[in-house]
């Protein structure tokens, strides 16, 4: 299939730098070593028009990196742009159309007031749904109530996801929030979307991540530690939340995960990066992926099974919850965390003997999902 | 509150579509489905630009469809 052979990072957080400089900060370490090989560039980015007043960011970036003749495409699939871009990168090298793809995920959001960011992000909804005034995280508030009601989950179990992910984020130098939190601190932070609290919702962040994707047979010429994409699946669900039977299951995540598992032959990864725009989503996605039975993911969290050192560490990077959620960068960052973990580069948050990992990038509120199963063996 | 009813199979939608998700028919009529019945609600204190700073958001049953609506 394809392999990831290099990764570069621009720290997530509130950054003074321009979107171009943030993107370049992540891309240059990759480009410096492989300028002559890169024959295609993908830029995962959602809102550079709305947030930064630019169009054609893909070509602007290749020019800024002085790769003026390298063809490029911008991939926008809202919050799931990064997964969609990885899917496209793998497809490009598998088809033979490209031999060495630079994949950069980037977003700069923090210059805009929160209410404006909230309006721009909710523009992915249907017209009547949008007219009711929801934010995307507001659906996570509604889902939290529905999940607790349907499965008798405790409020503490949902908040414990934030405790875990902030502990992990404090071990990630590229994470936005560098703060270890107690359960009490999470549950006593301001209510944002009843019943969800401030520390249970991803912050508004800037940041970028770059990867180099090449065909499997060529990977050894780039590095002695390639990470192979062994299976990758993508699926969608109605953009209209009012057309869905339930919010406590994510069919797009389930179907994408099934494809990734089938293609890779790996049923259960050693670790997973999931789309925890809000705490409750991590739990629901774990269930939709079949890691835990439906309605029992919250118990796994309480029992520490998803901690680093547990049976299936989830969001070792800190997740969107602590690492931050620069929209177009998030899905690329998830794949990059798996790359770091499998190559032994995850520092204080390293999972011992990790040989396989899954990254699940989700658009909207499960409107689309991409699941990538990665491993050290080809 | 209105819903869009497929004239082919009677499916009801809150959001308009070009094609019915049940029978793929392309003809709809807009009908009054009464008031929605709340399934779940949440108090929002961070809201989109153009809206009040705080209100209750609901998902409710509306005829054979579901609706999203707010109460300030």
Short mmCIF file of C-alpha atoms in Angstrom, two decimals:
data_model
loop_
_atom_site.label_atom_id
_atom_site.label_comp_id
_atom_site.label_asym_id
_atom_site.label_seq_id
_atom_site.Cartn_x
_atom_site.Cartn_y
_atom_site.Cartn_z
CA UNK A 1 0.00 0.00 0.00
CA UNK A 2 1.91 3.08 1.23
CA UNK A 3 4.22 4.08 4.03
CA UNK A 4 4.83 7.16 6.14
CA UNK A 5 8.58 7.82 6.21
CA UNK A 6 8.94 11.25 7.81
CA UNK A 7 6.97 13.68 10.00
CA UNK A 8 7.34 17.34 10.94
CA UNK A 9 5.48 19.37 13.54
CA UNK A 10 4.55 22.98 14.27
CA UNK A 11 3.41 23.23 17.89
CA UNK A 12 -0.36 23.52 18.39
CA UNK A 13 -1.62 26.52 20.33
CA UNK A 14 -2.35 30.20 19.88
CA UNK A 15 0.37 31.28 17.46
CA UNK A 16 1.41 34.76 16.30
CA UNK A 17 2.93 33.40 13.07
CA UNK A 18 1.10 33.50 9.72
CA UNK A 19 -0.62 30.38 8.41
CA UNK A 20 2.17 30.06 5.81
CA UNK A 21 4.90 30.16 8.44
CA UNK A 22 3.08 27.62 10.62
CA UNK A 23 2.69 25.29 7.63
CA UNK A 24 6.32 25.80 6.63
CA UNK A 25 7.55 25.16 10.17
CA UNK A 26 6.10 21.64 9.94
CA UNK A 27 6.96 21.05 6.28
CA UNK A 28 10.54 22.32 6.05
CA UNK A 29 12.19 19.53 8.09
CA UNK A 30 10.59 17.05 5.65
CA UNK A 31 11.29 19.11 2.52
CA UNK A 32 14.91 19.84 3.48
CA UNK A 33 15.74 16.13 3.39
CA UNK A 34 13.59 15.12 0.41
CA UNK A 35 13.16 18.16 -1.85
CA UNK A 36 14.24 16.31 -4.99
CA UNK A 37 11.93 13.34 -4.41
CA UNK A 38 8.63 15.14 -3.62
CA UNK A 39 6.44 15.03 -6.73
CA UNK A 40 3.03 15.91 -5.24
CA UNK A 41 1.74 18.01 -2.35
CA UNK A 42 -1.57 17.72 -0.53
CA UNK A 43 -2.70 20.42 1.88
CA UNK A 44 -5.33 19.44 4.40
CA UNK A 45 -7.03 22.69 5.28
CA UNK A 46 -10.61 23.64 5.87
CA UNK A 47 -11.10 27.33 6.55
CA UNK A 48 -8.19 29.37 5.15
CA UNK A 49 -10.75 31.29 3.09
CA UNK A 50 -12.93 32.12 6.07
CA UNK A 51 -10.25 32.52 8.75
CA UNK A 52 -7.31 33.90 6.76
CA UNK A 53 -8.86 35.43 3.64
CA UNK A 54 -6.86 33.34 1.16
CA UNK A 55 -7.68 30.85 -1.56
CA UNK A 56 -5.48 28.32 -3.28
CA UNK A 57 -3.46 27.64 -0.13
CA UNK A 58 -2.00 24.49 -1.70
CA UNK A 59 -0.22 26.38 -4.46
CA UNK A 60 0.67 29.26 -2.15
CA UNK A 61 2.36 26.76 0.16
CA UNK A 62 4.32 24.90 -2.51
CA UNK A 63 5.54 28.28 -3.76
CA UNK A 64 6.44 29.40 -0.21
CA UNK A 65 8.47 26.20 0.14
CA UNK A 66 10.06 26.89 -3.29
CA UNK A 67 8.62 23.77 -4.86
CA UNK A 68 6.94 25.95 -7.47
CA UNK A 69 6.45 23.22 -10.09
CA UNK A 70 5.17 20.49 -7.76
CA UNK A 71 1.45 19.82 -8.37
CA UNK A 72 -0.80 20.21 -5.36
CA UNK A 73 -4.41 19.90 -4.19
CA UNK A 74 -6.16 21.31 -1.14
CA UNK A 75 -8.31 18.76 0.67
CA UNK A 76 -11.29 20.14 2.61
CA UNK A 77 -13.52 17.67 4.41
CA UNK A 78 -14.20 19.83 7.49
CA UNK A 79 -12.80 18.31 10.71
CA UNK A 80 -12.05 15.12 8.80
CA UNK A 81 -9.83 16.81 6.21
CA UNK A 82 -6.68 15.16 7.54
CA UNK A 83 -7.99 11.63 7.22
CA UNK A 84 -9.37 12.38 3.75
CA UNK A 85 -5.97 13.80 2.77
CA UNK A 86 -4.16 10.69 4.02
CA UNK A 87 -6.65 8.55 2.08
CA UNK A 88 -5.85 10.61 -1.03
CA UNK A 89 -2.08 10.45 -0.46
CA UNK A 90 -2.21 6.66 -0.12
CA UNK A 91 -4.38 6.44 -3.25
CA UNK A 92 -1.99 8.63 -5.24
CA UNK A 93 1.08 6.53 -4.47
CA UNK A 94 -0.82 3.24 -4.82
CA UNK A 95 -2.05 4.22 -8.28
CA UNK A 96 1.43 5.24 -9.35
CA UNK A 97 0.31 8.81 -10.09
CA UNK A 98 2.76 10.05 -7.47
CA UNK A 99 5.85 8.53 -5.89
CA UNK A 100 6.47 10.87 -2.97
CA UNK A 101 3.67 12.95 -1.48
CA UNK A 102 4.17 15.79 0.97
CA UNK A 103 1.02 15.93 3.11
CA UNK A 104 0.64 19.07 5.21
CA UNK A 105 -2.31 19.70 7.51
CA UNK A 106 -2.66 23.27 8.71
CA UNK A 107 -5.16 25.70 10.23
CA UNK A 108 -4.89 29.11 11.82
CA UNK A 109 -8.03 29.90 13.77
CA UNK A 110 -7.14 31.91 16.84
CA UNK A 111 -7.26 35.41 15.30
CA UNK A 112 -11.06 35.24 15.08
CA UNK A 113 -13.48 35.77 17.97
CA UNK A 114 -14.99 32.54 19.38
CA UNK A 115 -18.51 33.42 18.18
CA UNK A 116 -17.26 33.92 14.63
CA UNK A 117 -15.30 30.63 14.70
CA UNK A 118 -18.43 28.90 16.03
CA UNK A 119 -20.56 30.33 13.20
CA UNK A 120 -18.03 29.38 10.52
CA UNK A 121 -17.70 25.80 11.78
CA UNK A 122 -21.48 25.32 12.03
CA UNK A 123 -21.80 26.28 8.37
CA UNK A 124 -21.40 22.56 7.55
CA UNK A 125 -24.95 21.92 8.82
CA UNK A 126 -28.18 21.84 6.82
CA UNK A 127 -29.99 25.17 6.45
CA UNK A 128 -32.82 24.55 8.94
CA UNK A 129 -30.56 22.87 11.49
CA UNK A 130 -28.13 25.79 11.25
CA UNK A 131 -30.97 28.31 11.67
CA UNK A 132 -31.72 26.81 15.10
CA UNK A 133 -28.34 28.11 16.34
CA UNK A 134 -26.39 24.99 17.28
CA UNK A 135 -22.62 24.92 17.53
CA UNK A 136 -20.88 21.67 16.54
CA UNK A 137 -19.91 21.01 20.19
CA UNK A 138 -23.55 21.53 21.21
CA UNK A 139 -24.36 18.18 19.62
CA UNK A 140 -21.76 16.64 21.92
CA UNK A 141 -23.64 18.14 24.89
CA UNK A 142 -26.86 16.55 23.65
CA UNK A 143 -25.03 13.28 22.97
CA UNK A 144 -23.61 13.24 26.51
CA UNK A 145 -27.11 13.39 27.99
CA UNK A 146 -28.40 10.75 25.56
CA UNK A 147 -25.43 8.43 26.20
CA UNK A 148 -25.71 8.67 29.99
CA UNK A 149 -29.49 8.14 29.76
CA UNK A 150 -29.27 5.14 27.40
CA UNK A 151 -26.37 3.31 29.05
CA UNK A 152 -26.47 4.53 32.69
CA UNK A 153 -22.96 5.91 32.26
CA UNK A 154 -21.68 8.06 35.10
CA UNK A 155 -20.86 11.72 34.60
CA UNK A 156 -17.40 11.04 36.03
CA UNK A 157 -16.62 8.48 33.32
CA UNK A 158 -17.14 11.08 30.59
CA UNK A 159 -14.99 13.66 32.41
CA UNK A 160 -12.27 11.05 33.05
CA UNK A 161 -11.52 11.15 29.30
CA UNK A 162 -10.41 14.78 29.79
CA UNK A 163 -8.27 13.83 32.80
CA UNK A 164 -6.53 11.12 30.76
CA UNK A 165 -6.09 13.22 27.63
CA UNK A 166 -4.73 16.24 29.50
CA UNK A 167 -2.26 13.99 31.32
CA UNK A 168 -1.14 12.66 27.92
CA UNK A 169 -1.08 16.15 26.39
CA UNK A 170 1.25 17.38 29.12
CA UNK A 171 3.72 14.75 27.87
CA UNK A 172 3.46 16.04 24.28
CA UNK A 173 5.61 19.13 23.63
CA UNK A 174 3.48 19.95 20.56
CA UNK A 175 0.17 19.99 22.50
CA UNK A 176 -1.76 23.23 23.03
CA UNK A 177 -2.71 22.67 26.68
CA UNK A 178 0.17 21.68 28.92
CA UNK A 179 -1.82 21.12 32.09
CA UNK A 180 -2.51 18.03 34.19
CA UNK A 181 -6.07 18.15 35.54
CA UNK A 182 -7.87 16.35 38.34
CA UNK A 183 -11.38 14.99 37.89
CA UNK A 184 -12.60 17.72 40.25
CA UNK A 185 -10.97 20.44 38.14
CA UNK A 186 -12.67 19.10 35.00
CA UNK A 187 -16.07 18.82 36.65
CA UNK A 188 -15.80 22.26 38.27
CA UNK A 189 -14.70 24.11 35.12
CA UNK A 190 -17.27 26.36 33.44
CA UNK A 191 -20.29 24.74 31.82
CA UNK A 192 -20.06 25.41 28.09
CA UNK A 193 -22.75 23.14 26.68
CA UNK A 194 -24.69 21.60 29.48
CA UNK A 195 -23.56 19.12 30.79
CA UNK A 196 -20.13 19.43 29.11
CA UNK A 197 -17.52 21.60 30.80
CA UNK A 198 -14.70 23.76 29.43
CA UNK A 199 -11.97 21.11 29.74
CA UNK A 200 -14.09 18.51 27.94
CA UNK A 201 -14.16 20.42 24.65
CA UNK A 202 -11.20 20.91 22.32
CA UNK A 203 -9.75 24.45 22.32
CA UNK A 204 -9.48 26.77 19.32
CA UNK A 205 -5.90 26.21 18.12
CA UNK A 206 -3.43 27.01 15.39
CA UNK A 207 -0.94 24.42 14.18
CA UNK A 208 0.43 22.23 11.43
CA UNK A 209 1.80 18.74 10.83
CA UNK A 210 3.53 17.35 7.74
CA UNK A 211 4.05 13.75 6.62
CA UNK A 212 5.88 12.15 3.72
CA UNK A 213 3.97 9.30 2.06
CA UNK A 214 5.67 6.92 -0.40
CA UNK A 215 4.92 3.47 -1.93
CA UNK A 216 5.82 0.56 0.39
CA UNK A 217 8.63 -0.83 -1.80
CA UNK A 218 10.44 2.53 -1.77
CA UNK A 219 10.11 3.18 1.94
CA UNK A 220 13.46 1.58 2.93
CA UNK A 221 15.32 4.07 0.73
CA UNK A 222 13.88 6.89 2.86
CA UNK A 223 14.18 5.47 6.36
CA UNK A 224 14.98 2.30 8.27
CA UNK A 225 11.78 2.82 10.29
CA UNK A 226 8.84 3.21 7.90
CA UNK A 227 5.28 3.00 9.21
CA UNK A 228 3.04 1.20 6.75
CA UNK A 229 -0.56 2.13 6.10
CA UNK A 230 -1.91 -1.41 6.06
CA UNK A 231 -5.58 -0.59 5.65
CA UNK A 232 -7.54 2.62 5.16
CA UNK A 233 -11.31 3.05 4.96
CA UNK A 234 -13.59 5.99 4.46
CA UNK A 235 -17.33 6.22 4.92
CA UNK A 236 -20.00 8.87 5.32
CA UNK A 237 -23.30 9.44 7.08
CA UNK A 238 -26.06 12.00 6.58
CA UNK A 239 -24.97 15.63 7.01
CA UNK A 240 -28.45 16.17 8.49
CA UNK A 241 -28.40 15.11 12.13
CA UNK A 242 -32.20 15.14 12.05
CA UNK A 243 -32.09 12.29 9.53
CA UNK A 244 -30.20 9.97 11.90
CA UNK A 245 -31.81 7.27 13.99
CA UNK A 246 -29.46 7.82 16.92
CA UNK A 247 -26.47 9.90 17.94
CA UNK A 248 -25.04 7.24 20.29
CA UNK A 249 -23.57 5.27 17.39
CA UNK A 250 -21.33 6.62 14.62
CA UNK A 251 -22.03 4.50 11.49
CA UNK A 252 -19.42 6.33 9.40
CA UNK A 253 -16.75 5.49 12.00
CA UNK A 254 -17.95 1.89 12.24
CA UNK A 255 -17.87 1.33 8.47
CA UNK A 256 -14.52 3.09 7.98
CA UNK A 257 -13.04 1.00 10.80
CA UNK A 258 -14.38 -2.23 9.31
CA UNK A 259 -12.67 -1.48 6.00
CA UNK A 260 -9.36 -0.62 7.71
CA UNK A 261 -9.50 -3.81 9.79
CA UNK A 262 -10.38 -6.00 6.83
CA UNK A 263 -7.70 -4.57 4.56
CA UNK A 264 -5.00 -4.76 7.22
CA UNK A 265 -5.98 -8.09 8.76
CA UNK A 266 -5.48 -6.43 12.16
CA UNK A 267 -8.50 -6.68 14.42
CA UNK A 268 -7.32 -4.67 17.38
CA UNK A 269 -4.49 -2.12 17.28
CA UNK A 270 -1.95 -1.57 20.04
CA UNK A 271 -3.12 2.06 20.35
CA UNK A 272 -5.60 4.46 18.74
CA UNK A 273 -5.97 8.16 18.06
CA UNK A 274 -9.65 9.10 17.97
CA UNK A 275 -11.53 12.32 17.20
CA UNK A 276 -12.32 13.63 20.69
CA UNK A 277 -13.63 17.08 19.78
CA UNK A 278 -15.55 16.47 23.02
CA UNK A 279 -14.89 13.80 25.64
CA UNK A 280 -18.02 11.78 24.95
CA UNK A 281 -17.05 11.28 21.30
CA UNK A 282 -13.96 9.28 22.25
CA UNK A 283 -16.17 6.81 24.12
CA UNK A 284 -18.79 6.51 21.36
CA UNK A 285 -16.10 6.06 18.68
CA UNK A 286 -14.39 3.30 20.72
CA UNK A 287 -17.72 1.48 20.69
CA UNK A 288 -18.46 2.13 17.01
CA UNK A 289 -15.01 0.71 16.20
CA UNK A 290 -15.78 -2.42 18.20
CA UNK A 291 -13.00 -1.86 20.76
CA UNK A 292 -15.66 -2.20 23.46
CA UNK A 293 -19.31 -3.32 23.30
CA UNK A 294 -21.94 -0.64 22.73
CA UNK A 295 -22.72 1.16 25.98
CA UNK A 296 -19.62 -0.12 27.76
CA UNK A 297 -16.87 2.20 26.56
CA UNK A 298 -17.33 4.42 29.61
CA UNK A 299 -16.46 1.48 31.87
CA UNK A 300 -13.18 0.90 30.00
CA UNK A 301 -12.26 4.54 30.63
CA UNK A 302 -13.04 4.29 34.36
CA UNK A 303 -11.03 1.06 34.62
CA UNK A 304 -7.97 2.73 33.06
CA UNK A 305 -7.95 0.42 30.03
CA UNK A 306 -7.40 3.35 27.65
CA UNK A 307 -4.55 4.96 29.61
CA UNK A 308 -0.91 4.73 28.49
CA UNK A 309 0.03 1.39 30.02
CA UNK A 310 -3.54 0.11 29.70
CA UNK A 311 -4.73 -2.60 27.31
CA UNK A 312 -5.59 -0.13 24.50
CA UNK A 313 -4.13 3.35 24.97
CA UNK A 314 -6.35 5.98 23.31
CA UNK A 315 -5.23 9.48 22.38
CA UNK A 316 -1.70 9.25 23.72
CA UNK A 317 -1.02 12.59 21.97
CA UNK A 318 -3.52 14.31 24.26
CA UNK A 319 -6.18 14.03 21.59
CA UNK A 320 -8.00 17.02 20.18
CA UNK A 321 -9.13 17.61 23.75
CA UNK A 322 -5.68 18.63 25.05
CA UNK A 323 -3.43 18.75 21.97
CA UNK A 324 -5.84 21.17 20.29
CA UNK A 325 -7.97 21.05 17.16
CA UNK A 326 -6.60 23.17 14.31
CA UNK A 327 -9.24 21.71 12.01
CA UNK A 328 -7.25 20.84 8.88
CA UNK A 329 -4.21 19.71 10.89
CA UNK A 330 -6.00 17.39 13.33
CA UNK A 331 -6.37 14.28 11.20
CA UNK A 332 -2.78 14.53 9.96
CA UNK A 333 -1.61 14.93 13.56
CA UNK A 334 -3.44 11.73 14.52
CA UNK A 335 -1.55 9.74 11.86
CA UNK A 336 1.66 11.49 12.93
CA UNK A 337 1.16 10.40 16.54
CA UNK A 338 0.80 6.78 15.42
CA UNK A 339 3.98 7.25 13.36
CA UNK A 340 5.85 8.59 16.41
CA UNK A 341 4.56 5.81 18.65
CA UNK A 342 5.48 3.01 16.23
CA UNK A 343 8.93 4.45 15.54
CA UNK A 344 9.69 4.91 19.24
CA UNK A 345 9.68 8.71 19.04
CA UNK A 346 6.87 9.51 21.48
CA UNK A 347 9.10 10.46 24.40
CA UNK A 348 7.44 10.46 27.82
CA UNK A 349 4.16 9.16 26.42
CA UNK A 350 5.72 6.22 24.54
CA UNK A 351 3.62 3.04 24.51
CA UNK A 352 5.92 0.06 25.07
CA UNK A 353 6.27 -2.43 22.22
CA UNK A 354 3.67 -0.68 20.05
CA UNK A 355 3.66 -2.31 16.61
CA UNK A 356 0.22 -1.31 15.27
CA UNK A 357 -1.96 1.77 15.64
CA UNK A 358 -5.18 3.22 14.29
CA UNK A 359 -6.02 6.84 13.48
CA UNK A 360 -9.66 7.87 13.07
CA UNK A 361 -10.36 11.26 11.54
CA UNK A 362 -13.96 12.44 11.69
CA UNK A 363 -15.76 15.21 9.81
CA UNK A 364 -18.61 17.23 11.25
CA UNK A 365 -20.46 15.13 13.79
CA UNK A 366 -19.63 11.81 12.16
CA UNK A 367 -20.71 13.15 8.75
CA UNK A 368 -17.67 11.36 7.37
CA UNK A 369 -14.83 9.33 8.83
CA UNK A 370 -11.51 7.91 7.71
CA UNK A 371 -9.86 5.08 9.64
CA UNK A 372 -6.25 4.17 8.95
CA UNK A 373 -4.62 1.04 10.40
CA UNK A 374 -0.86 1.36 10.50
CA UNK A 375 1.88 -1.06 11.39
CA UNK A 376 5.62 -1.68 11.41
CA UNK A 377 5.38 -4.77 9.22
CA UNK A 378 4.64 -4.29 5.52
CA UNK B 1 -43.49 23.45 12.40
CA UNK B 2 -43.31 22.15 8.83
CA UNK B 3 -41.74 19.01 7.43
CA UNK B 4 -41.07 17.99 3.84
CA UNK B 5 -43.23 14.93 2.99
CA UNK B 6 -42.32 12.73 0.04
CA UNK B 7 -45.37 12.45 -2.21
CA UNK B 8 -44.17 9.01 -3.31
CA UNK B 9 -43.65 7.12 -0.03
CA UNK B 10 -44.73 9.53 2.71
CA UNK B 11 -41.28 9.81 4.33
CA UNK B 12 -40.89 13.06 6.25
CA UNK B 13 -37.74 15.17 6.38
CA UNK B 14 -36.76 18.20 8.45
CA UNK B 15 -34.18 19.25 5.86
CA UNK B 16 -35.15 19.57 2.21
CA UNK B 17 -33.45 17.25 -0.28
CA UNK B 18 -33.51 16.87 -4.05
CA UNK B 19 -34.26 13.16 -3.66
CA UNK B 20 -36.04 11.10 -0.98
CA UNK B 21 -33.62 8.92 1.05
CA UNK B 22 -36.27 6.16 1.28
CA UNK B 23 -37.67 5.85 -2.28
CA UNK B 24 -35.51 8.32 -4.26
CA UNK B 25 -38.68 10.14 -5.35
CA UNK B 26 -38.19 13.76 -6.30
CA UNK B 27 -41.48 15.34 -5.30
CA UNK B 28 -42.19 16.74 -1.83
CA UNK B 29 -44.97 18.72 -0.18
CA UNK B 30 -44.45 20.98 2.81
CA UNK B 31 -46.91 20.08 5.57
CA UNK B 32 -47.52 21.28 9.13
CA UNK B 33 -46.45 18.55 11.60
CA UNK B 34 -47.52 20.44 14.72
CA UNK B 35 -45.15 21.22 17.58
CA UNK B 36 -42.02 19.12 18.13
CA UNK B 37 -41.85 16.83 21.14
CA UNK B 38 -38.51 17.26 22.98
CA UNK B 39 -36.17 14.24 23.16
CA UNK B 40 -33.14 15.99 24.65
CA UNK B 41 -31.99 19.53 25.33
CA UNK B 42 -28.88 21.45 26.34
CA UNK B 43 -28.23 24.98 27.62
CA UNK B 44 -25.67 26.66 25.36
CA UNK B 45 -23.42 29.42 26.71
CA UNK B 46 -21.13 29.57 23.67
CA UNK B 47 -23.19 30.26 20.55
CA UNK B 48 -22.60 31.18 16.89
CA UNK B 49 -22.25 34.79 15.76
CA UNK B 50 -25.66 36.24 14.93
CA UNK B 51 -27.40 34.47 17.82
CA UNK B 52 -28.08 35.39 21.48
CA UNK B 53 -25.31 34.50 23.96
CA UNK B 54 -27.30 31.75 25.65
CA UNK B 55 -30.37 29.59 24.94
CA UNK B 56 -31.69 26.04 25.12
CA UNK B 57 -31.15 23.81 22.09
CA UNK B 58 -33.44 20.82 21.49
CA UNK B 59 -33.67 17.71 19.40
CA UNK B 60 -37.30 16.66 19.18
CA UNK B 61 -39.73 14.41 17.34
CA UNK B 62 -41.63 16.22 14.61
CA UNK B 63 -44.12 14.01 12.80
CA UNK B 64 -42.09 11.12 11.37
CA UNK B 65 -38.99 13.34 11.33
CA UNK B 66 -36.73 14.90 13.93
CA UNK B 67 -36.23 18.60 14.42
CA UNK B 68 -33.52 20.78 15.90
CA UNK B 69 -34.83 23.99 17.49
CA UNK B 70 -34.08 26.50 20.22
CA UNK B 71 -35.96 28.28 22.97
CA UNK B 72 -34.56 31.56 24.30
#
